[in-house]
Coordinates of C-alpha atoms and ligand atoms in Angstrom, one line a residue:
X53 CA 0.0 0.0 0.0
X54 CA 1.3 3.5 -0.8
X55 CA 2.0 5.7 2.1
X56 CA -0.4 8.6 2.4
X57 CA 0.8 11.9 1.1
X58 CA -2.6 13.5 1.5
X59 CA -3.2 12.9 5.1
X60 CA -3.5 16.3 6.7
X61 CA -4.2 17.6 3.2
X62 CA -7.2 16.5 1.2
X63 CA -8.5 13.8 3.4
X64 CA -7.5 15.6 6.6
X65 CA -9.3 18.7 5.5
X66 CA -12.4 16.6 4.6
X67 CA -12.4 15.2 8.1
X68 CA -12.1 18.6 9.6
X69 CA -15.3 19.7 7.9
X70 CA -17.2 17.2 9.9
X71 CA -18.9 15.8 6.8
X72 CA -17.7 12.4 7.6
X73 CA -19.2 12.3 11.1
X74 CA -22.4 13.8 9.8
X75 CA -22.9 11.2 7.1
X76 CA -22.2 8.4 9.6
X77 CA -24.6 9.7 12.2
X78 CA -27.5 10.8 10.1
X79 CA -27.9 7.7 8.0
X80 CA -31.3 6.2 8.5
X81 CA -31.4 3.1 10.6
X82 CA -33.3 1.0 8.0
X83 CA -30.8 1.8 5.3
X84 CA -27.7 2.6 7.3
X85 CA -24.3 1.9 5.9
X86 CA -22.0 -0.5 7.8
X87 CA -20.3 1.2 10.6
X88 CA -16.9 2.9 10.2
X89 CA -14.8 4.5 12.9
X90 CA -13.2 8.0 12.2
X91 CA -9.8 6.3 11.7
X92 CA -11.2 3.8 9.3
X93 CA -13.0 6.5 7.4
X94 CA -9.7 8.4 7.0
X95 CA -7.8 5.4 5.9
X96 CA -10.5 4.3 3.4
X97 CA -10.8 7.8 2.0
X98 CA -7.1 7.7 1.3
X99 CA -7.3 4.3 -0.4
X100 CA -10.2 5.5 -2.5
X101 CA -8.3 8.6 -3.5
X102 CA -5.2 6.6 -4.4
X103 CA -6.9 3.8 -6.3
X104 CA -10.4 4.7 -7.3
X105 CA -11.0 8.5 -7.6
X106 CA -9.3 8.7 -11.0
X107 CA -12.0 6.7 -12.7
X108 CA -15.1 7.1 -10.4
X109 CA -14.5 10.7 -9.3
X110 CA -14.0 12.3 -5.9
X111 CA -17.7 12.8 -5.6
X112 CA -18.2 9.3 -6.9
X113 CA -20.7 10.4 -9.6
X114 CA -18.9 8.2 -12.1
X115 CA -16.9 8.9 -15.3
X116 CA -14.6 6.2 -16.8
X117 CA -16.0 4.0 -14.0
X118 CA -19.6 3.8 -12.9
X119 CA -21.2 6.0 -10.2
X120 CA -20.5 4.8 -6.7
X121 CA -23.1 6.9 -4.8
X122 CA -24.7 5.3 -1.7
X123 CA -28.0 4.8 -3.4
X124 CA -26.3 2.3 -5.7
X125 CA -23.6 0.9 -3.4
X126 CA -26.0 0.2 -0.5
X127 CA -28.1 -2.0 -2.9
X128 CA -25.0 -3.9 -3.8
X129 CA -23.8 -4.4 -0.3
X130 CA -20.4 -5.2 1.2
X131 CA -19.9 -8.7 -0.3
X132 CA -20.7 -7.7 -3.9
X133 CA -18.5 -4.6 -3.6
X134 CA -15.7 -6.7 -2.2
X135 CA -15.9 -9.1 -5.2
X136 CA -15.7 -6.2 -7.7
X137 CA -12.7 -4.7 -5.9
X138 CA -10.9 -8.1 -5.6
X139 CA -11.6 -9.4 -9.1
X140 CA -11.8 -6.2 -11.2
X141 CA -14.2 -6.2 -14.2
X142 CA -13.9 -7.0 -17.9
X143 CA -14.6 -3.3 -18.6
X144 CA -11.0 -2.5 -17.5
X145 CA -11.3 -2.1 -13.7
X146 CA -8.0 -3.5 -12.2
X147 CA -8.2 -6.6 -10.0
X148 CA -6.8 -4.9 -6.9
X149 CA -7.1 -7.9 -4.7
X150 CA -5.8 -10.5 -7.2
X151 CA -2.9 -8.3 -8.0
X152 CA -2.0 -8.1 -4.4
X153 CA -2.2 -4.3 -4.3
X154 CA -5.0 -4.2 -1.7
X155 CA -5.3 -6.7 1.2
X156 CA -8.6 -8.4 2.1
X157 CA -8.9 -6.0 5.1
X158 CA -8.4 -3.0 2.9
X159 CA -10.9 -4.3 0.4
X160 CA -13.5 -4.8 3.2
X161 CA -12.8 -1.3 4.5
X162 CA -13.3 0.2 1.0
X163 CA -16.5 -1.8 0.5
X164 CA -17.9 -0.4 3.7
X165 CA -16.7 3.1 3.0
X166 CA -18.4 3.2 -0.4
X167 CA -21.8 2.8 1.2
X168 CA -21.3 6.1 3.1
X169 CA -21.7 9.6 1.6
X170 CA -18.4 10.7 0.1
X171 CA -16.4 13.2 2.2
X172 CA -16.5 16.8 0.9
X173 CA -13.1 17.5 -0.7
X174 CA -11.6 21.0 0.0
X175 CA -10.9 23.9 -2.3
X176 CA -7.5 25.5 -2.9
X177 CA -6.8 29.2 -3.2
X178 CA -4.0 31.1 -5.0
X179 CA -2.6 31.9 -1.6
X180 CA -2.5 28.2 -0.6
X181 CA -0.7 27.4 -3.8
X182 CA 1.8 30.2 -3.3
X183 CA 2.6 28.8 0.2
X184 CA 3.9 25.6 -1.5
X185 CA 5.8 27.5 -4.3
X186 CA 9.6 27.0 -4.2
X187 CA 12.1 28.4 -6.6
X188 CA 15.3 26.4 -6.1
X189 CA 17.3 28.4 -8.7
X190 CA 16.2 31.9 -9.7
X191 CA 16.0 32.5 -13.5
X192 CA 18.9 35.0 -13.3
X193 CA 21.2 32.4 -11.8
X194 CA 20.5 29.8 -14.5
X195 CA 23.0 29.2 -17.2
X196 CA 22.7 30.8 -20.7
X197 CA 24.0 27.7 -22.4
X198 CA 24.1 24.0 -21.5
X199 CA 26.7 23.3 -18.8
X200 CA 27.5 19.8 -20.2
X201 CA 28.3 18.3 -23.6
X202 CA 25.6 15.8 -23.6
X203 CA 23.0 15.5 -26.4
X204 CA 20.2 16.8 -24.1
X205 CA 17.6 16.8 -26.8
X206 CA 17.9 13.0 -26.8
X207 CA 17.5 12.8 -23.0
X208 CA 14.5 10.7 -21.8
X209 CA 12.6 11.6 -18.7
X210 CA 11.5 8.4 -17.1
X211 CA 8.7 8.4 -14.4
X212 CA 9.5 6.3 -11.4
X213 CA 5.9 6.3 -10.3
X214 CA 5.6 4.8 -6.9
X215 CA 8.9 6.2 -5.6
X216 CA 7.9 9.7 -6.6
X217 CA 10.9 10.5 -8.8
X218 CA 11.8 11.2 -12.4
X219 CA 15.0 9.8 -13.8
X220 CA 16.8 11.7 -16.5
X221 CA 18.5 9.2 -18.8
X222 CA 20.9 10.0 -21.7
X223 CA 19.4 8.5 -24.8
X224 CA 22.8 8.3 -26.5
X225 CA 24.7 6.5 -23.8
X226 CA 21.7 5.1 -21.8
X227 CA 23.5 6.3 -18.7
X228 CA 21.6 7.8 -15.8
X229 CA 22.1 11.6 -15.7
X230 CA 20.2 12.4 -12.5
X231 CA 17.3 11.4 -10.4
X232 CA 15.0 14.2 -9.5
X233 CA 12.7 14.2 -6.5
X234 CA 9.4 15.2 -8.0
X235 CA 6.7 14.0 -5.6
X236 CA 4.0 11.5 -5.4
X237 CA 2.9 9.4 -8.4
X238 CA 4.1 11.6 -11.2
X239 CA 1.7 11.0 -14.1
X240 CA 3.2 12.6 -17.2
X241 CA 6.1 14.7 -18.3
X242 CA 6.0 17.4 -21.0
X243 CA 8.8 19.5 -22.6
X244 CA 8.9 23.2 -23.1
X245 CA 9.0 24.6 -26.7
X246 CA 12.8 24.9 -26.6
X247 CA 13.1 21.5 -24.9
X248 CA 15.3 23.0 -22.2
X249 CA 12.7 22.6 -19.5
X250 CA 11.0 19.4 -18.6
X251 CA 7.7 19.6 -16.5
X252 CA 6.2 16.9 -14.4
X253 CA 2.8 16.7 -12.8
X254 CA 2.0 14.4 -9.9
X255 CA -1.2 12.8 -8.9
X256 CA -0.9 15.1 -5.8
X257 CA -1.2 18.2 -8.0
X258 CA 2.5 19.1 -7.6
X259 CA 4.2 20.6 -10.7
X260 CA 8.0 20.5 -11.0
X261 CA 10.2 22.1 -13.6
X262 CA 13.6 20.6 -14.4
X263 CA 16.4 22.5 -16.2
X264 CA 18.2 20.2 -18.5
X265 CA 21.0 22.8 -19.1
X266 CA 22.4 22.6 -15.6
X267 CA 25.7 20.7 -15.2
X268 CA 23.5 18.1 -13.4
X269 CA 20.0 18.6 -14.6
X270 CA 17.7 19.1 -11.7
X271 CA 14.5 20.8 -10.6
X272 CA 14.6 24.5 -10.4
X273 CA 11.1 25.2 -9.1
X274 CA 8.0 23.4 -7.9
X275 CA 4.4 24.3 -6.7
X276 CA 1.4 22.3 -5.6
X277 CA -1.7 23.7 -7.4
X278 CA -4.3 21.2 -6.5
X279 CA -4.9 17.9 -4.7
X280 CA -5.3 15.7 -7.7
X281 CA -4.0 16.2 -11.3
X282 CA -3.1 14.4 -14.4
X283 CA -2.0 16.9 -17.1
X284 CA 0.5 19.7 -17.7
X285 CA 1.7 21.5 -20.8
X286 CA 3.5 24.6 -21.8
X287 CA 3.2 27.6 -24.2
X288 CA 4.5 26.5 -27.6
X289 CA 3.4 29.3 -29.8
X290 CA 6.1 31.6 -31.4
X291 CA 6.9 34.4 -29.0
X292 CA 5.7 32.5 -25.9
X293 CA 8.2 29.7 -25.9
X294 CA 8.9 28.5 -22.4
X295 CA 7.0 31.4 -20.9
X296 CA 3.9 29.7 -19.5
X297 CA 2.7 26.4 -18.2
X298 CA -0.7 25.1 -17.5
X299 CA -1.8 22.3 -15.1
X300 CA -5.1 20.5 -15.5
X301 CA -6.6 19.5 -12.2
X302 CA -9.0 16.6 -11.2
X303 CA -9.7 18.2 -7.8
X304 CA -10.5 21.0 -7.4
X305 CA -11.8 20.8 -11.0
X306 CA -9.8 23.6 -12.5
X307 CA -6.8 24.7 -14.6
X308 CA -4.0 26.8 -13.3
X309 CA -1.7 29.0 -15.4
X310 CA 1.8 29.2 -14.1
X311 CA 4.9 31.2 -15.1
X312 CA 6.8 28.7 -17.3
X313 CA 10.3 29.2 -15.7
X314 CA 9.5 29.8 -12.1
X315 CA 6.1 28.1 -11.8
X316 CA 4.6 31.1 -10.0
X317 CA 0.8 30.6 -10.1
X318 CA -0.8 33.3 -12.1
X319 CA -4.4 32.4 -12.6
X320 CA -7.0 29.7 -11.6
X321 CA -10.0 29.0 -13.7
X322 CA -12.7 26.6 -12.4
X323 CA -13.8 24.0 -14.9
X324 CA -17.1 23.1 -13.1
X325 CA -19.5 23.3 -15.9
X326 CA -22.7 21.8 -17.5
X327 CA -22.9 18.4 -19.2
X328 CA -22.8 19.3 -22.8
X329 CA -25.9 17.1 -23.5
X330 CA -28.2 17.2 -20.5
X331 CA -27.2 20.7 -19.5
X332 CA -27.2 19.7 -15.9
X333 CA -24.5 21.2 -13.6
X334 CA -21.5 19.1 -13.0
X335 CA -19.3 20.2 -10.1
X336 CA -16.6 17.6 -10.8
X337 CA -15.9 18.5 -14.4
X338 CA -12.2 17.5 -14.4
X339 CA -9.4 18.5 -16.8
X340 CA -8.2 15.4 -18.7
X341 CA -5.6 15.8 -21.4
X342 CA -4.0 19.1 -22.5
X343 CA -2.1 19.9 -25.7
X344 CA -0.4 23.1 -26.7
X345 CA -0.9 24.5 -30.3
X346 CA 2.2 25.3 -32.3
X347 CA 0.3 27.7 -34.5
X348 CA -1.7 29.8 -32.0
X349 CA -1.4 30.9 -28.4
X350 CA -3.8 28.2 -27.5
X351 CA -4.1 25.3 -25.1
X352 CA -6.6 22.6 -25.9
X353 CA -8.1 21.4 -22.6
X354 CA -10.5 18.4 -22.4
X355 CA -13.2 18.8 -19.8
X356 CA -13.9 15.2 -19.0
X357 CA -17.3 15.0 -17.4
X358 CA -18.8 18.0 -19.2
X359 CA -17.8 16.5 -22.6
X360 CA -16.5 19.9 -23.8
X361 CA -13.2 20.8 -25.4
X362 CA -12.0 24.2 -24.2
X363 CA -9.6 26.2 -26.4
X364 CA -7.9 28.5 -24.0
X365 CA -6.2 31.6 -25.5
X366 CA -3.3 32.5 -23.1
X367 CA -2.0 35.6 -25.0
X368 CA -3.5 38.0 -22.5
X369 CA -2.9 36.2 -19.3
X370 CA -0.5 38.8 -18.1
X371 CA -3.4 41.2 -18.1
X372 CA -5.5 38.7 -16.2
X373 CA -7.5 37.6 -19.2
X374 CA -7.9 34.1 -20.7
X375 CA -10.4 33.7 -23.5
X376 CA -12.1 30.4 -23.8
X377 CA -13.9 28.8 -26.7
X378 CA -16.1 26.0 -25.3
X379 CA -16.8 23.3 -27.9
X380 CA -19.5 20.8 -27.1
X381 CA -18.2 17.3 -27.9
X382 CA -18.9 14.0 -26.2
X383 CA -18.4 12.4 -22.8
X384 CA -16.1 11.4 -21.1
X385 CA -13.1 13.0 -22.6
X386 CA -9.8 11.4 -21.7
X387 CA -6.5 11.2 -23.6
X388 CA -5.6 12.3 -27.1
X389 CA -3.1 13.9 -29.5
X390 CA -2.4 15.9 -32.6
X391 CA -2.8 14.7 -36.2
X392 CA 0.2 14.9 -38.4
X393 CA -0.5 18.5 -39.5
X394 CA -1.1 19.6 -35.9
X395 CA -4.3 21.4 -36.9
X396 CA -6.7 18.7 -35.7
X397 CA -6.7 17.4 -32.1
X398 CA -8.2 13.9 -31.6
X399 CA -9.4 12.8 -28.2
X400 CA -11.1 9.7 -26.8
X401 CA -14.6 10.0 -25.4
X402 CA -14.0 6.7 -23.8
X403 CA -17.4 5.8 -22.3
X404 CA -19.2 6.5 -25.6
X405 CA -16.6 4.6 -27.7
X406 CA -15.9 7.6 -29.9
X407 CA -13.0 9.8 -31.0
X408 CA -13.8 13.5 -31.1
X409 CA -11.9 15.6 -33.7
X410 CA -11.4 19.3 -33.0
X411 CA -10.3 21.8 -35.7
X412 CA -8.1 24.2 -33.7
X413 CA -7.8 26.6 -36.7
X414 CA -11.5 27.2 -37.2
X415 CA -12.1 26.5 -33.5
X416 CA -14.9 24.1 -34.0
X417 CA -15.9 20.5 -33.7
X418 CA -14.8 18.8 -37.0
X419 CA -16.1 15.3 -36.5
X420 CA -17.0 12.5 -34.1
X421 CA -15.8 9.0 -35.2
X422 CA -17.2 5.8 -33.8
X423 CA -14.4 3.4 -32.8
X424 CA -14.3 0.3 -30.5
X425 CA -14.9 -0.3 -26.8
X426 CA -13.1 2.2 -24.5
X427 CA -10.6 3.8 -26.9
X428 CA -7.3 4.7 -25.1
X429 CA -4.9 6.3 -27.5
X430 CA -2.4 7.9 -25.2
X431 CA -1.4 10.6 -27.7
X432 CA -2.1 8.2 -30.6
X433 CA 0.1 7.2 -33.5
X434 CA 0.4 9.2 -36.7
X435 CA 1.2 7.5 -40.0
X436 CA 1.6 9.0 -43.4
X437 CA 0.1 6.1 -45.3
X438 CA 0.7 5.5 -49.1
X439 CA -3.0 4.8 -49.7
X440 CA -4.9 6.6 -47.0
X441 CA -2.6 9.6 -46.6
X442 CA -2.2 10.9 -43.0
X443 CA -4.0 8.7 -40.5
X444 CA -4.1 8.6 -36.7
X445 CA -4.5 5.3 -34.8
X446 CA -5.9 4.3 -31.4
X447 CA -6.0 1.1 -29.4
X448 CA -8.7 0.2 -26.9
X449 CA -8.9 -0.9 -23.3
X450 CA -12.1 -2.9 -23.9
X451 CA -11.1 -4.9 -27.0
X452 CA -8.2 -6.1 -29.1
X453 CA -8.9 -4.0 -32.2
X454 CA -6.8 -1.0 -33.2
X455 CA -8.6 1.7 -35.3
X456 CA -6.9 4.1 -37.7
X457 CA -8.7 7.2 -38.8
X458 CA -8.1 9.3 -41.9
X459 CA -7.1 12.9 -40.9
X460 CA -6.6 14.7 -44.2
X461 CA -9.9 16.2 -45.4
X462 CA -8.2 18.3 -48.1
X463 CA -5.8 15.8 -49.6
X464 CA -7.7 12.6 -49.0
X465 CA -11.4 13.6 -48.4
X466 CA -12.7 10.1 -49.1
X467 CA -11.0 8.8 -46.0
X468 CA -11.3 11.8 -43.7
X469 CA -12.8 11.1 -40.3
X470 CA -13.6 7.5 -41.1
X471 CA -12.0 4.4 -39.6
X472 CA -10.0 3.4 -42.7
X473 CA -8.3 0.4 -41.1
X474 CA -9.1 -2.0 -38.2
X475 CA -6.5 -4.6 -37.2
X476 CA -6.2 -6.9 -34.2
X477 CA -3.7 -7.4 -31.4
X478 CA -3.0 -11.2 -31.2
X479 CA -4.7 -13.2 -28.4
X480 CA -7.9 -12.4 -26.7
X481 CA -9.2 -9.4 -24.9
X482 CA -8.2 -5.7 -24.8
X483 CA -6.1 -4.0 -22.2
X484 CA -4.1 -1.8 -24.6
X485 CA -3.1 1.6 -23.1
X486 CA -0.5 3.1 -25.4
X487 CA 0.5 2.9 -29.1
X488 CA 3.3 4.7 -30.7
X489 CA 5.3 5.2 -33.8
X490 CA 7.9 7.6 -35.3
X491 CA 8.1 9.1 -38.8
X492 CA 11.5 7.3 -39.3
X493 CA 10.2 3.9 -38.2
X494 CA 8.5 1.2 -40.2
X495 CA 6.6 0.0 -37.2
X496 CA 3.7 0.8 -34.9
X497 CA 4.1 -0.6 -31.4
X498 CA 1.4 -1.4 -28.9
X499 CA 1.4 -2.5 -25.2
X500 CA -1.4 -4.4 -23.2
X501 CA -0.8 -3.9 -19.5
X502 CA -4.4 -4.1 -18.6
X503 CA -5.0 -7.5 -20.2
X504 CA -5.6 -10.2 -17.4
X505 CA -3.5 -12.8 -19.2
X506 CA 0.0 -12.7 -17.5
X507 CA 1.7 -13.4 -20.9
X508 CA -0.2 -10.8 -22.9
X509 CA 0.4 -8.1 -20.3
X510 CA 4.2 -8.6 -20.4
X511 CA 4.2 -8.4 -24.2
X512 CA 4.7 -5.7 -26.8
X513 CA 3.2 -6.1 -30.2
X514 CA 4.8 -4.8 -33.3
X515 CA 2.9 -4.0 -36.6
X516 CA 4.0 -3.0 -40.1
X517 CA 2.9 0.6 -40.5
X518 CA 1.9 0.1 -44.2
X519 CA 0.3 -3.4 -44.3
X520 CA -0.8 -3.4 -40.6
X521 CA 0.4 -7.0 -40.4
X522 CA 1.6 -8.3 -37.0
X523 CA 5.3 -8.6 -37.4
X524 CA 6.5 -9.7 -34.0
X525 CA 5.6 -10.0 -30.3
X526 CA 8.3 -8.9 -27.9
X527 CA 8.3 -10.6 -24.5
X528 CA 9.9 -9.0 -21.5
X529 CA 12.6 -11.5 -20.4
X530 CA 11.3 -14.2 -18.0
X531 CA 13.6 -13.1 -15.2
X532 CA 11.3 -10.2 -14.5
X533 CA 8.4 -11.7 -12.6
X534 CA 4.8 -10.4 -12.1
X535 CA 5.3 -7.4 -14.2
X536 CA 3.6 -5.5 -17.0
X537 CA 5.2 -4.0 -20.1
X538 CA 3.9 -0.4 -20.4
X539 CA 4.4 2.7 -22.6
X540 CA 6.6 2.9 -25.7
X541 CA 8.8 5.9 -26.6
X542 CA 11.1 6.3 -29.6
X543 CA 14.4 8.1 -29.4
X544 CA 15.0 11.3 -31.4
X545 CA 16.4 9.5 -34.4
X546 CA 13.5 7.0 -34.4
X547 CA 15.9 4.0 -34.6
X548 CA 15.1 2.6 -31.1
X549 CA 12.2 2.4 -28.8
X550 CA 12.1 2.1 -25.0
X551 CA 9.6 0.0 -22.9
X552 CA 9.0 0.1 -19.2
X553 CA 9.0 -3.1 -17.1
X554 CA 6.4 -2.1 -14.5
X555 CA 6.6 -4.0 -11.3
X556 CA 6.0 -3.3 -7.6
X557 CA 7.8 -0.6 -5.6
X558 CA 10.2 -3.1 -3.8
X559 CA 11.2 -4.8 -7.1
X560 CA 14.1 -3.4 -9.1
X561 CA 13.0 -3.8 -12.8
X562 CA 14.3 -2.3 -16.1
X563 CA 13.8 -0.1 -19.1
X564 CA 14.2 -2.1 -22.2
X565 CA 15.7 -0.6 -25.3
X566 CA 14.8 -2.3 -28.6
X567 CA 16.4 -1.7 -32.0
X568 CA 13.6 -0.3 -34.1
X569 CA 14.9 -1.9 -37.3
X570 CA 15.9 -5.4 -36.1
X571 CA 13.5 -5.5 -33.2
X572 CA 16.2 -7.0 -31.1
X573 CA 16.6 -6.1 -27.4
X574 CA 19.6 -3.8 -27.5
X575 CA 20.0 -2.8 -23.9
X576 CA 18.4 -3.4 -20.5
X577 CA 18.8 -0.3 -18.4
X578 CA 18.9 -1.6 -14.9
X579 CA 20.0 -0.5 -11.5
X580 CA 18.6 -0.2 -8.0
X581 CA 17.0 3.1 -9.0
X582 CA 14.8 1.5 -11.7
X583 CA 11.6 1.2 -9.6
X584 CA 8.1 1.3 -11.0
X585 CA 9.0 2.9 -14.3
X586 CA 5.9 4.0 -16.3
X587 CA 5.9 6.8 -18.9
X588 CA 9.1 7.8 -20.7
X589 CA 9.4 11.0 -22.7
X590 CA 12.1 11.8 -25.2
X591 CA 12.8 15.5 -25.1
X592 CA 12.9 16.1 -28.8
X593 CA 9.8 14.1 -29.6
X594 CA 7.9 15.6 -26.7
X595 CA 8.8 19.2 -27.6
X596 CA 7.8 18.7 -31.2
X597 CA 4.8 16.4 -30.5
X598 CA 6.1 13.6 -32.6
X599 CA 4.1 10.4 -32.1
Ligands
LIG671 FE1 -2.9 8.0 -17.2 C1 -1.8 10.0 -19.7 C2 -5.5 10.1 -16.6 C3 -4.3 5.6 -15.1 C4 0.0 6.3 -17.2 N1 -3.6 9.7 -18.0 C5 -3.0 10.4 -19.1 C6 -3.8 11.5 -19.4 C7 -4.9 11.5 -18.5 C8 -4.7 10.4 -17.7 C9 -6.0 12.5 -18.5 C10 -3.5 12.5 -20.5 C11 -2.6 13.6 -20.1 C12 -2.2 14.6 -21.2 O1 -1.9 14.1 -22.3 O2 -2.3 15.8 -21.0 N2 -4.6 7.8 -16.1 C13 -5.6 8.8 -16.0 C14 -6.6 8.4 -15.1 O3 -7.6 9.1 -14.7 C15 -6.5 6.9 -14.9 C16 -7.4 6.1 -15.7 C17 -6.7 6.5 -13.4 C18 -6.0 7.2 -12.4 O4 -6.4 7.2 -11.2 O5 -5.0 7.9 -12.7 C19 -5.0 6.8 -15.3 N3 -2.2 6.3 -16.3 C20 -3.0 5.4 -15.5 C21 -2.2 4.3 -15.1 O6 -2.6 3.4 -14.3 C22 -0.8 4.5 -15.7 C23 -0.5 3.3 -16.6 C24 0.3 4.5 -14.6 C25 0.0 5.6 -13.6 O7 0.8 6.6 -13.6 O8 -0.9 5.5 -12.8 C26 -1.0 5.8 -16.4 N4 -1.2 8.2 -18.3 C27 -0.1 7.4 -18.1 C28 0.9 7.8 -19.0 C29 0.4 8.9 -19.7 C30 -1.0 9.1 -19.3 C31 2.3 7.2 -19.1 C32 1.1 9.7 -20.8 C33 1.1 9.0 -22.1 C34 1.8 9.8 -23.2 O9 2.6 9.2 -24.0 O10 1.6 11.0 -23.3

């Protein structure tokens, strides 16, 4: 079990409000939830936050996972809830018990907790954010050129998820450059427009900026802007390079604009909104993925529950103004990426089995494309195909098919916004989280960490980018036990790709480097520091949005 980082923060604050006690005491006798002591409530709230809130929401109204409000959970009762938590579901819910992540006692606690009203999570003000803001190296003390001779644009930032660190690894030599303390469960990394700065965002809402030009690249500033977050990006438009950053928060539902170099918080905007379709108010309308336009001073923010895509113009943020175009799209928006031209942004509406296409030039909804069950593209994979022209592909959590969509309405109108190609991952079931390619590579690579089959979840599947034929299955060496292979990333040249061997916190694992031509394992990056590696981000590919 992960150690609580929130105690005294989110959960602590919720307890202070007295909401918990209220909900326990006022429950009607005939329909009362199973008893929980204050201590148990605190512990259960933490487990829920760590493991469940991402999919079911802090207020448990449901998103990627179903609603877990007491009217539903009390009908299910403790035993049925325990069974779900222990075994997971075919819809993609992890088998927390079977995997050994949660003990039987913790599962029982959680099952009882779910039958109570959810505790009220707290808000966060700009002043509270500023109290956490630390600049380790002021901008004026930072170097004006790189203080090392390393090929820093081919560095990889590797998330060491459960140990709360990011490793900077030299993509040329595969040597560790430094390990940076970033905080709890970093989710993603993004690079600034120049590539010099690497940003991380943790599940605890802490943003960190790392300066890759320092003799030993390290963090130069950090700030906690919310209690729960998944996304961060930076200003990539000409004239704004490296100047601003934006964090997308899950709780409180909001986005926060920061100074790009110091992370000083500048502006908070609430994203609580109305469901685009029913027009009912949704307090917990969270920010899922964010991308930065290269052609306009715009961030594309996906407001998950509301089913809206917000185009946020940051050009006047210094005057206190952000202008937002709110585009009605589909629920529930999750992850996505640019097409090859970087005019269109494609994002998964994962509970409606659709991909939403936003035209960022004309600032409107371009199309909604039906795909398979629970699309999960990561940022997707772009291919310039000889027949279909530019296409963008996504895999699915809920099934084995991969769908590729035509993205060139001008050059190839007959294929635009249609699934032009379906192809299957071998073996049964879904569980794919990420697919990736590189303009220089012949291959498209897919993982499958959420598949229940222990062999499939440790495998990486390689496909020909033109014929879509399955070329090879790469298996993580057998010496790594009880692991999952997750997330692919190419190097700058596109001639190798890296895979994470994702195990438990107490288990040293590896980052595997494959030759992208021969598909042979070229190098195992190991060491005591390689713990729970998840996402890996090549500086050049991330700054240029190459995927
Ligand atoms: Fe992620 C991307 C949210 C579970 C690893 N994840 C994203 C993005 C969102 C998101 C909104 C897009 C960010 C962007 O592009 O701006 N992820 C969530 C969840 O809500 C969810 C389902 C449950 C949760 O509680 O977090 C979840 N994600 C996971 C995992 O279990 C993974 C495998 C490991 C982990 O860190 O928990 C995981 N997510 C990642 C990675 C990316 C990501 C590596 C970036 C992929 C990329 O190539 O850009």
